[in-house]
CSV table of C-alpha atoms and ligand atoms in Angstrom, one decimal:
chain,number,residue,atom,x,y,z
A,3,MET,CA,0.1,0.1,-0.1
A,4,THR,CA,1.8,3.3,-1.0
A,5,GLU,CA,-1.1,5.8,-0.9
A,6,LYS,CA,-0.5,8.0,2.5
A,7,TYR,CA,-3.9,7.9,3.9
A,8,LYS,CA,-4.6,11.2,6.0
A,9,ASN,CA,-7.6,10.0,8.5
A,10,ILE,CA,-7.9,6.6,9.4
A,11,VAL,CA,-10.8,5.1,11.3
A,12,ILE,CA,-10.6,1.9,13.2
A,13,LEU,CA,-13.6,0.0,14.2
A,14,THR,CA,-13.1,-2.6,16.9
A,15,GLY,CA,-15.2,-5.7,18.3
A,16,ALA,CA,-14.6,-8.5,20.9
A,17,GLY,CA,-12.6,-10.2,18.1
A,18,ILE,CA,-9.3,-8.0,19.1
A,19,SER,CA,-9.8,-8.8,22.5
A,20,ALA,CA,-9.9,-12.6,22.1
A,21,GLU,CA,-6.0,-13.1,22.1
A,22,SER,CA,-6.2,-11.2,25.4
A,23,GLY,CA,-8.3,-14.0,26.8
A,24,LEU,CA,-11.7,-12.4,26.9
A,25,SER,CA,-14.8,-14.2,25.3
A,26,THR,CA,-16.6,-12.9,22.4
A,27,PHE,CA,-20.3,-12.6,22.1
A,28,ARG,CA,-21.4,-15.2,19.2
A,29,ALA,CA,-18.8,-17.7,19.1
A,30,GLU,CA,-19.5,-21.5,20.2
A,31,ASN,CA,-18.3,-20.6,23.8
A,32,GLY,CA,-19.2,-16.9,23.6
A,33,LEU,CA,-21.1,-14.9,26.3
A,34,TRP,CA,-24.4,-15.1,24.3
A,35,ASN,CA,-24.4,-18.9,24.7
A,36,LYS,CA,-24.0,-18.5,28.3
A,37,HIS,CA,-26.8,-15.8,28.9
A,38,ARG,CA,-29.8,-14.6,26.9
A,39,VAL,CA,-29.2,-11.5,25.4
A,40,GLU,CA,-32.8,-10.5,26.3
A,41,ASP,CA,-32.0,-11.1,30.0
A,42,VAL,CA,-28.7,-9.3,30.2
A,43,ALA,CA,-28.2,-6.6,27.5
A,44,THR,CA,-31.4,-5.0,26.6
A,45,ILE,CA,-33.1,-2.1,28.4
A,46,GLU,CA,-36.3,-4.0,28.9
A,47,ALA,CA,-34.3,-6.5,30.8
A,48,PHE,CA,-32.6,-4.0,33.0
A,49,GLU,CA,-35.7,-2.5,34.0
A,50,ARG,CA,-37.6,-5.9,34.6
A,51,ASN,CA,-34.6,-7.1,37.0
A,52,PRO,CA,-31.8,-4.7,37.4
A,53,GLU,CA,-30.0,-7.0,39.9
A,54,TYR,CA,-29.7,-9.7,37.5
A,55,VAL,CA,-28.1,-7.4,34.8
A,56,HIS,CA,-25.9,-5.8,37.5
A,57,ASP,CA,-24.9,-9.3,38.7
A,58,PHE,CA,-24.0,-10.5,34.8
A,59,TYR,CA,-21.4,-7.3,34.8
A,60,ASN,CA,-20.4,-7.7,38.1
A,61,GLU,CA,-19.1,-11.0,37.0
A,62,LEU,CA,-17.4,-9.9,33.8
A,63,ARG,CA,-15.9,-6.8,35.7
A,64,PRO,CA,-12.8,-8.5,37.5
A,65,GLU,CA,-12.1,-10.7,34.3
A,66,LEU,CA,-12.0,-7.3,32.3
A,67,TYR,CA,-9.9,-5.6,34.8
A,68,LYS,CA,-7.2,-8.4,34.8
A,69,ALA,CA,-7.1,-8.4,30.8
A,70,GLN,CA,-4.1,-7.4,29.2
A,71,PRO,CA,-3.6,-6.1,25.9
A,72,ASN,CA,-2.3,-8.4,22.8
A,73,PRO,CA,0.0,-7.6,19.8
A,74,ALA,CA,-2.9,-6.2,17.9
A,75,HIS,CA,-3.6,-3.2,20.5
A,76,SER,CA,0.2,-2.6,20.4
A,77,ALA,CA,0.3,-2.3,16.5
A,78,ILE,CA,-2.4,0.4,17.0
A,79,THR,CA,-0.3,2.2,19.3
A,80,LEU,CA,3.0,1.7,16.9
A,81,LEU,CA,0.2,2.9,13.8
A,82,GLN,CA,-0.7,6.2,15.9
A,83,ASP,CA,3.0,7.0,16.9
A,84,LYS,CA,4.7,6.5,13.6
A,85,TYR,CA,2.1,6.8,10.7
A,86,PRO,CA,2.1,10.4,9.2
A,87,ALA,CA,-1.9,10.8,9.3
A,88,ASP,CA,-3.7,13.7,10.7
A,89,LYS,CA,-6.0,11.7,12.9
A,90,ILE,CA,-6.1,7.9,13.8
A,91,SER,CA,-9.3,7.4,15.8
A,92,ILE,CA,-10.6,4.2,17.2
A,93,VAL,CA,-14.2,3.6,17.4
A,94,THR,CA,-15.0,0.3,19.6
A,95,GLN,CA,-17.9,-1.8,20.5
A,96,ASN,CA,-16.0,-3.1,23.2
A,97,VAL,CA,-16.7,-2.1,26.9
A,98,ASP,CA,-13.1,-3.4,28.1
A,99,THR,CA,-10.2,-1.2,28.5
A,100,LEU,CA,-7.6,-2.8,26.2
A,101,HIS,CA,-7.2,0.1,24.1
A,102,GLU,CA,-6.3,2.5,26.8
A,103,LYS,CA,-4.1,-0.2,28.6
A,104,ALA,CA,-2.1,-0.2,25.1
A,105,GLY,CA,-1.8,3.4,25.2
A,106,ASN,CA,-3.9,3.7,22.0
A,107,LYS,CA,-5.4,7.5,21.6
A,108,ASN,CA,-8.6,8.8,20.4
A,109,ILE,CA,-10.8,6.1,21.6
A,110,TYR,CA,-14.7,6.2,21.3
A,111,HIS,CA,-16.5,3.4,23.2
A,112,ILE,CA,-19.8,3.6,21.2
A,113,HIS,CA,-21.3,1.1,23.4
A,114,GLY,CA,-20.0,2.5,26.7
A,115,GLN,CA,-17.5,0.9,29.2
A,116,ILE,CA,-17.8,-1.6,31.8
A,117,ASN,CA,-15.8,0.1,34.4
A,118,GLN,CA,-18.2,3.3,34.3
A,119,ILE,CA,-21.8,3.7,36.0
A,120,VAL,CA,-24.3,6.0,35.0
A,121,CYS,CA,-27.1,7.6,37.4
A,122,LEU,CA,-30.2,7.4,35.7
A,123,ASN,CA,-31.7,9.9,38.0
A,124,CYS,CA,-28.8,12.8,37.9
A,125,GLY,CA,-26.9,11.8,34.9
A,126,HIS,CA,-23.5,11.5,37.0
A,127,ILE,CA,-21.0,9.1,35.5
A,128,PHE,CA,-18.4,7.7,37.6
A,129,GLU,CA,-15.6,4.9,37.3
A,130,THR,CA,-15.6,1.8,39.3
A,131,TRP,CA,-14.1,-1.7,39.0
A,132,ASN,CA,-15.9,-2.9,42.1
A,133,ASP,CA,-19.3,-4.4,42.3
A,134,VAL,CA,-22.4,-2.4,41.8
A,135,HIS,CA,-26.1,-3.2,42.9
A,136,ALA,CA,-29.6,-2.1,42.1
A,137,ASP,CA,-30.0,-0.7,45.6
A,138,ASP,CA,-27.0,1.3,45.7
A,139,VAL,CA,-26.8,4.9,46.4
A,140,CYS,CA,-25.5,7.4,43.5
A,141,PRO,CA,-22.4,9.0,45.0
A,142,HIS,CA,-23.7,12.4,43.1
A,143,CYS,CA,-27.3,13.1,43.7
A,144,HIS,CA,-27.6,10.3,46.9
A,145,ILE,CA,-30.9,8.8,45.3
A,146,GLN,CA,-30.9,5.0,45.7
A,147,GLY,CA,-31.8,2.4,42.8
A,148,MET,CA,-30.7,4.5,40.0
A,149,LEU,CA,-27.2,3.1,38.9
A,150,LYS,CA,-26.7,1.3,35.9
A,151,PRO,CA,-23.5,0.1,33.9
A,152,ASN,CA,-22.9,2.9,31.7
A,153,ILE,CA,-23.1,0.2,28.6
A,154,VAL,CA,-25.4,0.7,25.6
A,155,PHE,CA,-27.8,-2.2,25.8
A,156,PHE,CA,-30.0,-3.2,22.7
A,157,GLY,CA,-32.9,-0.5,22.1
A,158,GLU,CA,-30.5,2.1,23.6
A,159,ASN,CA,-28.7,4.8,21.3
A,160,LEU,CA,-24.9,5.0,20.8
A,161,LEU,CA,-22.4,7.2,22.5
A,162,TYR,CA,-20.4,9.6,20.3
A,163,MET,CA,-22.7,9.4,17.3
A,164,GLU,CA,-22.1,12.7,16.1
A,165,LYS,CA,-18.2,12.6,16.1
A,166,VAL,CA,-18.0,9.2,14.8
A,167,ASP,CA,-20.0,10.4,11.9
A,168,THR,CA,-17.9,13.0,11.2
A,169,LEU,CA,-14.9,10.8,11.3
A,170,LEU,CA,-16.5,8.1,9.0
A,171,LYS,CA,-17.4,10.9,6.4
A,172,ASN,CA,-13.8,12.1,6.3
A,173,CYS,CA,-11.8,9.0,6.5
A,174,ASN,CA,-9.5,7.6,3.6
A,175,LEU,CA,-8.7,4.1,5.3
A,176,PHE,CA,-11.4,2.3,7.3
A,177,LEU,CA,-10.2,-0.8,9.2
A,178,SER,CA,-12.7,-3.1,10.9
A,179,ILE,CA,-11.1,-5.6,13.3
A,180,GLY,CA,-12.7,-8.3,14.9
A,181,THR,CA,-16.5,-7.9,14.4
A,182,SER,CA,-19.1,-9.8,13.1
A,183,GLY,CA,-20.9,-7.1,11.6
A,184,VAL,CA,-24.4,-8.2,12.9
A,185,VAL,CA,-25.1,-5.3,15.2
A,186,TYR,CA,-26.3,-1.8,13.9
A,187,PRO,CA,-25.3,1.0,13.8
A,188,ALA,CA,-21.8,-0.2,13.8
A,189,ALA,CA,-22.0,-2.7,11.4
A,190,GLY,CA,-23.2,-0.1,8.9
A,191,PHE,CA,-20.2,2.3,9.4
A,192,VAL,CA,-18.1,0.6,6.6
A,193,GLN,CA,-20.7,1.5,4.2
A,194,ILE,CA,-20.6,5.5,5.0
A,195,ALA,CA,-16.7,5.2,5.0
A,196,LYS,CA,-17.1,3.4,1.6
A,197,MET,CA,-19.5,5.8,0.1
A,198,CYS,CA,-17.4,8.8,1.2
A,199,GLY,CA,-14.2,7.3,-0.6
A,200,ALA,CA,-12.4,5.2,2.0
A,201,TYR,CA,-10.5,2.2,1.2
A,202,THR,CA,-11.7,-0.6,3.7
A,203,CYS,CA,-10.2,-3.5,5.1
A,204,GLU,CA,-11.5,-6.3,7.3
A,205,PHE,CA,-9.5,-8.3,9.7
A,206,ASN,CA,-11.3,-11.5,11.1
A,207,MET,CA,-11.0,-15.2,11.6
A,208,GLU,CA,-13.7,-15.5,9.1
A,209,THR,CA,-16.3,-14.1,6.4
A,210,THR,CA,-18.6,-12.0,8.2
A,211,SER,CA,-21.9,-10.6,7.5
A,212,ASN,CA,-21.2,-7.5,5.6
A,213,ASN,CA,-18.2,-8.8,4.3
A,214,TYR,CA,-19.1,-7.6,0.6
A,215,LEU,CA,-18.7,-4.1,1.4
A,216,PHE,CA,-14.8,-4.5,2.2
A,217,ASP,CA,-12.2,-4.0,-0.5
A,218,ARG,CA,-9.7,-6.4,1.2
A,219,HIS,CA,-10.1,-9.2,3.8
A,220,ILE,CA,-7.4,-10.1,6.0
A,221,ILE,CA,-8.1,-13.6,7.6
A,222,GLY,CA,-6.5,-14.9,10.7
A,223,PRO,CA,-6.1,-13.7,14.6
A,224,ALA,CA,-5.6,-9.9,14.8
A,225,GLY,CA,-2.6,-10.4,16.9
A,226,THR,CA,-0.9,-11.6,13.9
A,227,THR,CA,-2.2,-10.0,11.0
A,228,LEU,CA,-2.4,-6.4,12.3
A,229,PRO,CA,1.1,-6.2,13.5
A,230,LYS,CA,2.1,-7.4,9.6
A,231,PHE,CA,-0.2,-4.8,8.1
A,232,VAL,CA,1.2,-2.1,10.2
A,233,GLU,CA,4.4,-3.1,9.0
A,234,GLU,CA,3.5,-2.9,5.6
A,235,LEU,CA,2.0,0.6,6.2
A,236,LEU,CA,5.0,2.2,7.8
A,237,ILE,CA,7.4,0.8,5.1
B,321,BV8,C1,-29.8,1.3,18.3
B,321,BV8,C2,-23.8,-4.3,25.1
B,321,BV8,C3,-31.3,3.0,18.0
B,321,BV8,C4,-23.4,-5.4,26.2
B,321,BV8,C5,-24.3,-4.5,22.8
B,321,BV8,C6,-35.2,-3.4,17.2
B,321,BV8,C7,-35.3,-2.4,18.1
B,321,BV8,C8,-34.3,-1.6,18.5
B,321,BV8,C9,-33.1,-1.9,18.0
B,321,BV8,C10,-32.8,-2.8,16.9
B,321,BV8,C11,-34.2,-3.4,16.5
B,321,BV8,N1,-33.7,-4.4,15.6
B,321,BV8,C12,-32.4,-4.3,15.3
B,321,BV8,C13,-32.1,-2.8,15.9
B,321,BV8,C14,-30.8,-2.6,16.1
B,321,BV8,C15,-30.0,-3.4,17.2
B,321,BV8,C16,-29.3,-4.6,16.3
B,321,BV8,O1,-28.3,-4.0,15.8
B,321,BV8,N2,-29.6,-5.8,16.8
B,321,BV8,C17,-29.2,-6.9,15.8
B,321,BV8,C18,-28.5,-8.0,16.8
B,321,BV8,C19,-30.0,-7.3,14.8
B,321,BV8,N3,-28.9,-2.4,17.7
B,321,BV8,C20,-29.0,-1.6,18.7
B,321,BV8,O2,-30.2,-1.8,19.4
B,321,BV8,C21,-28.2,-0.5,19.2
B,321,BV8,N4,-29.1,1.0,19.3
B,321,BV8,O3,-29.7,0.6,17.5
B,321,BV8,O4,-30.1,2.7,18.7
B,321,BV8,C22,-32.4,2.5,18.4
B,321,BV8,C23,-32.8,2.8,19.8
B,321,BV8,C24,-34.2,2.6,20.2
B,321,BV8,C25,-35.1,1.6,19.3
B,321,BV8,C26,-34.7,1.6,17.8
B,321,BV8,C27,-33.3,1.8,17.8
B,321,BV8,C28,-27.3,-0.7,20.4
B,321,BV8,C29,-26.2,-2.0,20.2
B,321,BV8,C30,-25.3,-2.1,21.2
B,321,BV8,C31,-26.0,-3.1,21.7
B,321,BV8,N5,-24.9,-3.9,23.0
B,321,BV8,N6,-23.7,-5.1,23.6
B,321,BV8,C32,-22.1,-5.5,26.3
B,321,BV8,O5,-21.2,-5.2,25.3
B,321,BV8,O6,-21.9,-6.2,27.1
B,321,BV8,S1,-23.9,-5.2,21.3
B,321,BV8,C33,-22.5,-6.4,21.3
B,321,BV8,O7,-22.4,-7.0,20.2
B,321,BV8,C34,-21.1,-6.0,21.9
B,321,BV8,O8,-21.3,-4.6,22.2
B,321,BV8,C35,-20.6,-6.2,20.7
B,321,BV8,O9,-19.5,-5.1,20.8
B,321,BV8,C36,-21.5,-6.2,19.3
B,321,BV8,C37,-20.8,-6.7,18.4
B,321,BV8,O10,-20.3,-7.9,18.6
B,321,BV8,P1,-18.8,-8.3,18.1
B,321,BV8,O11,-17.9,-7.1,18.7
B,321,BV8,O12,-18.9,-8.2,16.7
B,321,BV8,O13,-18.7,-9.7,18.7
B,321,BV8,P2,-19.2,-11.1,17.9
B,321,BV8,O14,-18.6,-12.3,19.1
B,321,BV8,O15,-20.5,-11.1,17.3
B,321,BV8,O16,-17.8,-11.3,16.8
B,321,BV8,C38,-16.6,-11.4,17.2
B,321,BV8,C39,-15.7,-11.4,15.9
B,321,BV8,O17,-14.3,-11.5,16.1
B,321,BV8,C40,-16.3,-12.8,15.1
B,321,BV8,O18,-16.6,-12.4,13.5
B,321,BV8,C41,-14.9,-13.6,15.3
B,321,BV8,O19,-14.8,-13.9,13.8
B,321,BV8,C42,-13.6,-12.5,15.1
B,321,BV8,N7,-12.8,-12.9,15.8
B,321,BV8,C43,-12.5,-13.8,17.0
B,321,BV8,N8,-11.3,-14.0,17.5
B,321,BV8,C44,-10.7,-13.2,16.6
B,321,BV8,C45,-11.2,-12.6,15.8
B,321,BV8,N9,-11.1,-11.6,14.7
B,321,BV8,C46,-9.9,-11.7,14.7
B,321,BV8,N10,-8.7,-11.8,15.5
B,321,BV8,C47,-9.1,-13.0,16.6
B,321,BV8,N11,-8.2,-13.5,17.4
């Protein structure tokens, strides 16, 4: 690849965290095979049984706290440090903090973050890696029973959408790493980037639902394929 790309958008999904030991969602042993989505990741589920949803995330939180970035995350740090673009942004569907731990910058968690809690009464967002319960009190407004993981459930609007829309419309290179391309609107981001002239490339272990929208498909574990791709770009 010889062209120099001025604005790069990198969309990531659970697959980029797989080699850090974190479960993906839709694989055989994935999160959604152990828990019904309808019971833990919809706004209705939270309204119906908030303690059950809090328990699901309380169980997941320590695992994500301990997880360490893998070579795919480090390759993004190298790209952001060494490649002469105007901006390299990361739009992640992941609620883990592996991009931050790897030293990546310009990160937008469109589905939220597991170490953030939002108060549905006053809107205050605070960070914690500890357990949270349905009857906990908000540290800001001191109202009880209104705390929710700051995670975007099905049926809720995504975070940072205006910013992401601008990034997609101005990018020349769109990389999609480790996502099955089944959850919208994230699965449609490649279409916006492509329509606005970006070269689009996906990194996955298999063919994805929206693979026809990508110019290039790099099959294999992102911990191997992405460092190689970045090396190519930095020549
Ligand atoms: C919205 C939070 C507007 C929890 C998640 C009816 C009503 C309302 C909305 C809808 C509706 N019908 C459809 C919709 C839209 C809906 C949707 O898309 N549904 C689909 C399933 C049909 N979307 C929404 O609701 C979104 N909001 O549209 O708002 C609105 C509002 C109100 C009313 C109407 C519209 C909200 C979407 C966000 C939902 N929250 N999670 C949590 O994260 O714990 S989604 C969940 O899926 C995760 O966030 C995850 O990030 C996301 C995508 O999954 P992936 O990351 O792709 O993971 P997956 O396991 O699927 O795939 C992993 C991939 O990695 C695989 O391809 C694998 O091959 C690959 N891989 C594995 N190992 C490696 C690898 N690749 C490379 N290297 C490796 N080593």
